[in-house]
PDB file of C-alpha atoms and ligand atoms in Angstrom:
ATOM      1  CA  MET O   2      29.431  20.287   3.356  1.00 64.00           C
ATOM      2  CA  SER O   3      28.227  16.784   2.505  1.00 80.00           C
ATOM      3  CA  LEU O   4      26.930  14.540   5.268  1.00 88.00           C
ATOM      4  CA  ASP O   5      28.482  11.166   6.110  1.00 91.00           C
ATOM      5  CA  ALA O   6      26.866   7.983   7.477  1.00 91.00           C
ATOM      6  CA  SER O   7      27.887   8.902  11.046  1.00 90.00           C
ATOM      7  CA  ASP O   8      25.740  12.078  10.839  1.00 89.00           C
ATOM      8  CA  TYR O   9      22.536  10.031  10.607  1.00 93.00           C
ATOM      9  CA  LYS O  10      20.570   8.459  13.457  1.00 91.00           C
ATOM     10  CA  PHE O  11      18.660   5.283  12.582  1.00 93.00           C
ATOM     11  CA  LYS O  12      15.248   4.347  13.996  1.00 91.00           C
ATOM     12  CA  LEU O  13      13.634   1.127  12.764  1.00 93.00           C
ATOM     13  CA  PRO O  14       9.990   1.725  11.726  1.00 91.00           C
ATOM     14  CA  ASP O  15       7.414  -0.927  12.639  1.00 94.00           C
ATOM     15  CA  PHE O  16       6.516  -2.113   9.150  1.00 95.00           C
ATOM     16  CA  GLU O  17       4.144  -4.833  10.392  1.00 96.00           C
ATOM     17  CA  HIS O  18       2.034  -2.338  12.345  1.00 96.00           C
ATOM     18  CA  PRO O  19       2.274   0.946  10.450  1.00 94.00           C
ATOM     19  CA  SER O  20       0.881   4.059  12.088  1.00 94.00           C
ATOM     20  CA  LEU O  21      -2.328   5.637  10.769  1.00 95.00           C
ATOM     21  CA  LEU O  22      -0.145   8.393   9.320  1.00 94.00           C
ATOM     22  CA  PHE O  23       1.817   5.875   7.205  1.00 91.00           C
ATOM     23  CA  VAL O  24      -1.389   4.225   6.015  1.00 94.00           C
ATOM     24  CA  LEU O  25      -2.874   7.612   5.041  1.00 96.00           C
ATOM     25  CA  GLU O  26       0.379   8.600   3.336  1.00 94.00           C
ATOM     26  CA  ASP O  27       0.256   5.387   1.290  1.00 94.00           C
ATOM     27  CA  GLY O  28      -3.330   6.141   0.212  1.00 94.00           C
ATOM     28  CA  LEU O  29      -2.304   9.663  -0.808  1.00 94.00           C
ATOM     29  CA  LYS O  30       0.708   8.353  -2.734  1.00 93.00           C
ATOM     30  CA  ASN O  31      -1.605   5.986  -4.566  1.00 92.00           C
ATOM     31  CA  LEU O  32      -3.976   8.800  -5.513  1.00 92.00           C
ATOM     32  CA  ILE O  33      -1.748  11.752  -6.354  1.00 93.00           C
ATOM     33  CA  GLY O  34       1.814  10.445  -5.966  1.00 89.00           C
ATOM     34  CA  VAL O  35       1.456   8.058  -8.898  1.00 89.00           C
ATOM     35  CA  PRO O  36       0.773  10.637 -11.645  1.00 91.00           C
ATOM     36  CA  LEU O  37       3.011  13.299 -10.082  1.00 92.00           C
ATOM     37  CA  PHE O  38       6.101  11.362  -9.036  1.00 92.00           C
ATOM     38  CA  TYR O  39       6.119   7.597  -9.556  1.00 95.00           C
ATOM     39  CA  LYS O  40       4.945   7.442 -13.160  1.00 95.00           C
ATOM     40  CA  PRO O  41       7.338  10.037 -14.648  1.00 96.00           C
ATOM     41  CA  TYR O  42      10.256   8.684 -12.608  1.00 97.00           C
ATOM     42  CA  ILE O  43       9.629   5.053 -13.577  1.00 97.00           C
ATOM     43  CA  LYS O  44       9.039   6.046 -17.196  1.00 97.00           C
ATOM     44  CA  SER O  45      12.587   7.433 -17.165  1.00 97.00           C
ATOM     45  CA  TYR O  46      13.921   3.861 -16.637  1.00 98.00           C
ATOM     46  CA  GLY O  47      13.285   3.389 -20.356  1.00 97.00           C
ATOM     47  CA  LEU O  48      11.966  -0.166 -19.981  1.00 98.00           C
ATOM     48  CA  LYS O  49      11.337  -2.046 -23.221  1.00 98.00           C
ATOM     49  CA  GLY O  50       8.546  -4.061 -21.631  1.00 98.00           C
ATOM     50  CA  ASN O  51      10.099  -7.518 -21.779  1.00 98.00           C
ATOM     51  CA  GLU O  52      12.387  -7.277 -18.734  1.00 98.00           C
ATOM     52  CA  ARG O  53      12.348  -9.233 -15.496  1.00 98.00           C
ATOM     53  CA  VAL O  54      12.098  -6.566 -12.816  1.00 98.00           C
ATOM     54  CA  LEU O  55      12.437  -6.727  -9.034  1.00 98.00           C
ATOM     55  CA  ASP O  56      10.666  -4.008  -7.024  1.00 98.00           C
ATOM     56  CA  PHE O  57      12.695  -4.255  -3.838  1.00 98.00           C
ATOM     57  CA  GLY O  58      10.830  -2.920  -0.794  1.00 98.00           C
ATOM     58  CA  CYS O  59       7.617  -2.584  -2.800  1.00 98.00           C
ATOM     59  CA  GLY O  60       5.543  -1.423   0.175  1.00 97.00           C
ATOM     60  CA  GLY O  61       1.853  -1.219  -0.719  1.00 97.00           C
ATOM     61  CA  GLY O  62       2.618  -1.567  -4.432  1.00 97.00           C
ATOM     62  CA  VAL O  63       2.148   2.054  -5.476  1.00 97.00           C
ATOM     63  CA  GLY O  64       5.321   2.100  -7.582  1.00 97.00           C
ATOM     64  CA  SER O  65       4.861  -1.561  -8.539  1.00 98.00           C
ATOM     65  CA  ARG O  66       1.625  -0.681 -10.318  1.00 96.00           C
ATOM     66  CA  CYS O  67       3.537   1.783 -12.516  1.00 96.00           C
ATOM     67  CA  LEU O  68       6.260  -0.771 -13.170  1.00 97.00           C
ATOM     68  CA  ALA O  69       3.666  -3.382 -14.158  1.00 97.00           C
ATOM     69  CA  GLY O  70       2.171  -0.885 -16.609  1.00 96.00           C
ATOM     70  CA  TYR O  71       5.533  -0.664 -18.405  1.00 97.00           C
ATOM     71  CA  LEU O  72       5.966  -4.465 -18.695  1.00 98.00           C
ATOM     72  CA  LYS O  73       3.462  -5.284 -21.401  1.00 96.00           C
ATOM     73  CA  ARG O  74       5.784  -7.105 -23.824  1.00 97.00           C
ATOM     74  CA  GLY O  75       6.318 -10.312 -21.909  1.00 97.00           C
ATOM     75  CA  GLY O  76       8.058  -8.721 -18.926  1.00 98.00           C
ATOM     76  CA  ARG O  77       7.576  -9.979 -15.388  1.00 98.00           C
ATOM     77  CA  LEU O  78       7.583  -8.147 -12.080  1.00 98.00           C
ATOM     78  CA  THR O  79       8.495  -9.518  -8.659  1.00 98.00           C
ATOM     79  CA  CYS O  80       7.438  -7.325  -5.739  1.00 98.00           C
ATOM     80  CA  LEU O  81       9.345  -8.058  -2.566  1.00 98.00           C
ATOM     81  CA  ASP O  82       8.958  -6.599   0.897  1.00 98.00           C
ATOM     82  CA  ILE O  83       9.954  -7.608   4.415  1.00 98.00           C
ATOM     83  CA  SER O  84       6.489  -6.724   5.767  1.00 98.00           C
ATOM     84  CA  HIS O  85       3.470  -9.040   5.554  1.00 98.00           C
ATOM     85  CA  TYR O  86       1.194  -6.041   6.054  1.00 97.00           C
ATOM     86  CA  TRP O  87       2.526  -4.168   3.019  1.00 98.00           C
ATOM     87  CA  VAL O  88       2.763  -7.235   0.785  1.00 98.00           C
ATOM     88  CA  GLU O  89      -0.919  -8.021   1.441  1.00 98.00           C
ATOM     89  CA  LYS O  90      -1.770  -4.461   0.423  1.00 97.00           C
ATOM     90  CA  ALA O  91       0.409  -4.753  -2.707  1.00 98.00           C
ATOM     91  CA  LYS O  92      -1.254  -8.072  -3.648  1.00 98.00           C
ATOM     92  CA  LYS O  93      -4.663  -6.401  -3.638  1.00 97.00           C
ATOM     93  CA  ARG O  94      -3.465  -3.462  -5.731  1.00 96.00           C
ATOM     94  CA  LEU O  95      -1.752  -5.744  -8.255  1.00 97.00           C
ATOM     95  CA  ALA O  96      -4.362  -8.510  -8.445  1.00 96.00           C
ATOM     96  CA  ARG O  97      -5.285  -7.732 -12.040  1.00 96.00           C
ATOM     97  CA  TYR O  98      -1.744  -8.225 -13.388  1.00 97.00           C
ATOM     98  CA  ALA O  99      -1.015 -11.808 -14.423  1.00 96.00           C
ATOM     99  CA  ASN O 100       2.706 -11.109 -14.805  1.00 97.00           C
ATOM    100  CA  VAL O 101       3.274  -9.954 -11.215  1.00 98.00           C
ATOM    101  CA  GLU O 102       4.199 -12.002  -8.168  1.00 98.00           C
ATOM    102  CA  CYS O 103       4.428 -10.650  -4.625  1.00 98.00           C
ATOM    103  CA  ARG O 104       6.788 -12.144  -2.091  1.00 98.00           C
ATOM    104  CA  VAL O 105       7.438 -11.443   1.541  1.00 98.00           C
ATOM    105  CA  GLY O 106      10.817 -11.995   3.163  1.00 98.00           C
ATOM    106  CA  ASP O 107      14.445 -11.044   3.422  1.00 98.00           C
ATOM    107  CA  ILE O 108      16.343 -11.049   0.104  1.00 98.00           C
ATOM    108  CA  ARG O 109      19.319 -12.560   1.953  1.00 97.00           C
ATOM    109  CA  GLU O 110      17.296 -15.638   2.856  1.00 97.00           C
ATOM    110  CA  LEU O 111      14.887 -16.173  -0.025  1.00 96.00           C
ATOM    111  CA  ASP O 112      15.509 -18.800  -2.703  1.00 93.00           C
ATOM    112  CA  ILE O 113      15.806 -16.404  -5.629  1.00 96.00           C
ATOM    113  CA  ALA O 114      17.996 -17.673  -8.468  1.00 96.00           C
ATOM    114  CA  VAL O 115      21.287 -15.915  -9.052  1.00 97.00           C
ATOM    115  CA  ALA O 116      21.266 -13.585 -12.100  1.00 98.00           C
ATOM    116  CA  SER O 117      17.514 -13.697 -12.614  1.00 97.00           C
ATOM    117  CA  PHE O 118      16.633  -9.993 -12.985  1.00 98.00           C
ATOM    118  CA  ASP O 119      17.385  -7.386 -15.669  1.00 98.00           C
ATOM    119  CA  VAL O 120      16.361  -4.487 -13.438  1.00 98.00           C
ATOM    120  CA  VAL O 121      16.114  -3.813  -9.700  1.00 98.00           C
ATOM    121  CA  SER O 122      14.065  -0.818  -8.590  1.00 98.00           C
ATOM    122  CA  ILE O 123      14.609   0.587  -5.082  1.00 98.00           C
ATOM    123  CA  PHE O 124      12.362   3.465  -4.073  1.00 98.00           C
ATOM    124  CA  HIS O 125      12.934   4.845  -0.557  1.00 97.00           C
ATOM    125  CA  VAL O 126      13.946   1.540   1.040  1.00 98.00           C
ATOM    126  CA  LEU O 127      17.655   1.356   1.932  1.00 98.00           C
ATOM    127  CA  HIS O 128      17.454   4.157   4.500  1.00 98.00           C
ATOM    128  CA  ASP O 129      14.856   2.062   6.378  1.00 97.00           C
ATOM    129  CA  ILE O 130      17.209  -0.933   6.678  1.00 98.00           C
ATOM    130  CA  PRO O 131      19.448  -1.056   9.779  1.00 97.00           C
ATOM    131  CA  PRO O 132      22.886   0.303   8.768  1.00 96.00           C
ATOM    132  CA  ALA O 133      24.659  -2.931   9.768  1.00 96.00           C
ATOM    133  CA  GLU O 134      22.459  -4.932   7.359  1.00 98.00           C
ATOM    134  CA  ARG O 135      22.695  -2.668   4.330  1.00 98.00           C
ATOM    135  CA  GLN O 136      25.871  -4.050   2.755  1.00 98.00           C
ATOM    136  CA  ALA O 137      24.742  -7.702   2.858  1.00 98.00           C
ATOM    137  CA  THR O 138      21.361  -6.645   1.465  1.00 98.00           C
ATOM    138  CA  VAL O 139      22.858  -4.733  -1.474  1.00 98.00           C
ATOM    139  CA  GLN O 140      25.225  -7.672  -2.054  1.00 98.00           C
ATOM    140  CA  ALA O 141      22.230 -10.025  -2.237  1.00 98.00           C
ATOM    141  CA  LEU O 142      20.517  -7.650  -4.696  1.00 98.00           C
ATOM    142  CA  SER O 143      23.631  -7.607  -6.863  1.00 98.00           C
ATOM    143  CA  GLN O 144      23.661 -11.411  -6.894  1.00 98.00           C
ATOM    144  CA  VAL O 145      20.148 -11.731  -8.269  1.00 98.00           C
ATOM    145  CA  LEU O 146      20.913  -9.173 -10.997  1.00 98.00           C
ATOM    146  CA  LYS O 147      22.119 -10.389 -14.427  1.00 98.00           C
ATOM    147  CA  ALA O 148      25.449  -9.194 -15.803  1.00 97.00           C
ATOM    148  CA  GLY O 149      24.685  -5.919 -17.564  1.00 97.00           C
ATOM    149  CA  GLY O 150      21.589  -5.533 -15.395  1.00 98.00           C
ATOM    150  CA  ARG O 151      20.591  -2.137 -14.021  1.00 98.00           C
ATOM    151  CA  VAL O 152      19.619  -0.798 -10.599  1.00 98.00           C
ATOM    152  CA  PHE O 153      17.551   2.349 -10.119  1.00 98.00           C
ATOM    153  CA  VAL O 154      17.810   3.638  -6.588  1.00 98.00           C
ATOM    154  CA  ARG O 155      16.087   6.632  -5.070  1.00 98.00           C
ATOM    155  CA  GLU O 156      16.597   7.535  -1.408  1.00 98.00           C
ATOM    156  CA  PRO O 157      15.898  10.485   0.875  1.00 97.00           C
ATOM    157  CA  THR O 158      19.069  12.185   2.095  1.00 97.00           C
ATOM    158  CA  ARG O 159      18.014  14.706   4.730  1.00 95.00           C
ATOM    159  CA  LYS O 160      19.733  14.298   8.099  1.00 92.00           C
ATOM    160  CA  SER O 161      16.304  14.171   9.753  1.00 91.00           C
ATOM    161  CA  HIS O 162      15.172  11.383   7.402  1.00 91.00           C
ATOM    162  CA  GLY O 163      17.457   9.568   5.030  1.00 96.00           C
ATOM    163  CA  MET O 164      20.969   8.329   4.459  1.00 97.00           C
ATOM    164  CA  ALA O 165      24.236   9.704   3.162  1.00 97.00           C
ATOM    165  CA  VAL O 166      24.902   9.732  -0.580  1.00 97.00           C
ATOM    166  CA  GLY O 167      28.471   8.645   0.112  1.00 97.00           C
ATOM    167  CA  GLU O 168      27.180   5.578   1.943  1.00 97.00           C
ATOM    168  CA  ILE O 169      24.900   4.629  -0.985  1.00 98.00           C
ATOM    169  CA  ARG O 170      27.851   4.851  -3.369  1.00 98.00           C
ATOM    170  CA  ARG O 171      30.088   2.782  -1.098  1.00 98.00           C
ATOM    171  CA  LEU O 172      27.427   0.069  -0.672  1.00 98.00           C
ATOM    172  CA  PHE O 173      26.929  -0.319  -4.415  1.00 98.00           C
ATOM    173  CA  ALA O 174      30.607  -0.109  -5.348  1.00 98.00           C
ATOM    174  CA  ALA O 175      31.439  -2.830  -2.794  1.00 98.00           C
ATOM    175  CA  ALA O 176      28.743  -5.026  -4.368  1.00 98.00           C
ATOM    176  CA  GLY O 177      30.274  -4.706  -7.858  1.00 97.00           C
ATOM    177  CA  LEU O 178      27.832  -2.120  -9.195  1.00 98.00           C
ATOM    178  CA  SER O 179      28.998   0.989 -11.077  1.00 98.00           C
ATOM    179  CA  GLU O 180      27.201   4.292 -10.910  1.00 98.00           C
ATOM    180  CA  THR O 181      26.333   5.320 -14.471  1.00 98.00           C
ATOM    181  CA  GLU O 182      24.160   8.391 -13.742  1.00 98.00           C
ATOM    182  CA  TYR O 183      22.880  10.307 -10.756  1.00 98.00           C
ATOM    183  CA  ARG O 184      20.859  13.326  -9.761  1.00 97.00           C
ATOM    184  CA  GLU O 185      20.630  15.012  -6.389  1.00 97.00           C
ATOM    185  CA  THR O 186      18.122  17.458  -4.961  1.00 97.00           C
ATOM    186  CA  LYS O 187      18.133  19.022  -1.482  1.00 95.00           C
ATOM    187  CA  SER O 188      16.344  16.000  -0.093  1.00 96.00           C
ATOM    188  CA  GLU O 189      16.895  13.073  -2.467  1.00 97.00           C
ATOM    189  CA  TYR O 190      19.467  11.043  -4.376  1.00 98.00           C
ATOM    190  CA  MET O 191      18.517   9.239  -7.590  1.00 98.00           C
ATOM    191  CA  GLY O 192      21.186   6.941  -8.927  1.00 98.00           C
ATOM    192  CA  ARG O 193      21.547   4.404 -11.730  1.00 98.00           C
ATOM    193  CA  TYR O 194      23.947   1.498 -11.449  1.00 98.00           C
ATOM    194  CA  GLU O 195      25.061  -1.274 -13.762  1.00 98.00           C
ATOM    195  CA  LYS O 196      26.449  -4.684 -12.992  1.00 97.00           C
ATOM    196  CA  LEU O 197      29.512  -5.223 -15.103  1.00 87.00           C
ATOM    197  CA  GLY O 198      29.816  -8.673 -16.687  1.00 76.00           C
TER     198      GLY O 198
HETATM  199  C1  SAM E 210       9.211   4.058   2.798  1.00 72.76           C
HETATM  200  S1  SAM E 210       8.545   2.489   2.328  1.00 72.76           S
HETATM  201  C2  SAM E 210       8.619   2.598   0.542  1.00 72.76           C
HETATM  202  C3  SAM E 210       7.706   1.624  -0.102  1.00 72.76           C
HETATM  203  C4  SAM E 210       7.645   1.687  -1.627  1.00 72.76           C
HETATM  204  N1  SAM E 210       8.920   1.486  -2.244  1.00 72.76           N
HETATM  205  C5  SAM E 210       7.020   2.973  -2.074  1.00 72.76           C
HETATM  206  O1  SAM E 210       7.693   3.780  -2.719  1.00 72.76           O
HETATM  207  O2  SAM E 210       5.826   3.179  -1.803  1.00 72.76           O
HETATM  208  C6  SAM E 210       9.878   1.380   2.729  1.00 72.76           C
HETATM  209  C7  SAM E 210       9.529  -0.081   2.509  1.00 72.76           C
HETATM  210  O3  SAM E 210      10.713  -0.857   2.647  1.00 72.76           O
HETATM  211  C8  SAM E 210      10.370  -2.084   3.244  1.00 72.76           C
HETATM  212  N2  SAM E 210      11.577  -2.705   3.790  1.00 72.76           N
HETATM  213  C9  SAM E 210      12.301  -2.312   4.855  1.00 72.76           C
HETATM  214  N3  SAM E 210      13.343  -3.146   5.037  1.00 72.76           N
HETATM  215  C10 SAM E 210      13.299  -4.063   4.042  1.00 72.76           C
HETATM  216  C11 SAM E 210      14.105  -5.171   3.671  1.00 72.76           C
HETATM  217  N4  SAM E 210      15.194  -5.527   4.371  1.00 72.76           N
HETATM  218  N5  SAM E 210      13.741  -5.913   2.597  1.00 72.76           N
HETATM  219  C12 SAM E 210      12.638  -5.575   1.876  1.00 72.76           C
HETATM  220  N6  SAM E 210      11.832  -4.535   2.173  1.00 72.76           N
HETATM  221  C13 SAM E 210      12.166  -3.782   3.244  1.00 72.76           C
HETATM  222  C14 SAM E 210       9.326  -1.712   4.279  1.00 72.76           C
HETATM  223  O4  SAM E 210       8.550  -2.786   4.723  1.00 72.76           O
HETATM  224  C15 SAM E 210       8.533  -0.648   3.522  1.00 72.76           C
HETATM  225  O5  SAM E 210       7.449  -1.229   2.835  1.00 72.76           O
END
């Protein structure tokens, strides 16, 4: 039986003061997560290299580094996170890329031009946003996406840690984004969405 949003309990992590465990996990992701998970997954986006990409909830920039590596034909990457701590970490990891900017803040409040991105990448972020704020956040992401632009979203779905697949679909559909592909495992949902013109 599939789980619904009401089956999940939400606890807001302290992203400004991450626990030692989170910091160690980030270091591990950077070392072995990149070749094993991030790189093959991000390669599957099929980027041409000239896109404007938003890494929403970039964290310490582990996935952003892979994205930057696929944007070598004039593409630009914006890394955005709500946490100063994680954006500082991402800035250090991405310092050598001239086509990357890192920003801290809430997408609903930042002055990002409407329709400015070809691609939005969301890797394990939405489930960490308070449920009441998720729809407005996805709406804001849809606004900064160009017509025909694509969203790649990957979220954990376990009851102990994650969010309901049905909720993800409802959030995106309500923001004018159509699911074009998806894959589910026991613990994750990976979806692709397109903004119709
Ligand atoms: C589990 S981490 C994933 C980080 C990164 N995507 C990765 O794969 O390493 C979740 C991230 O989402 C960020 N986050 C949570 N709420 C956010 C929001 N409303 N806007 C932007 N980032 C947010 C957190 O600060 C944290 O860095």
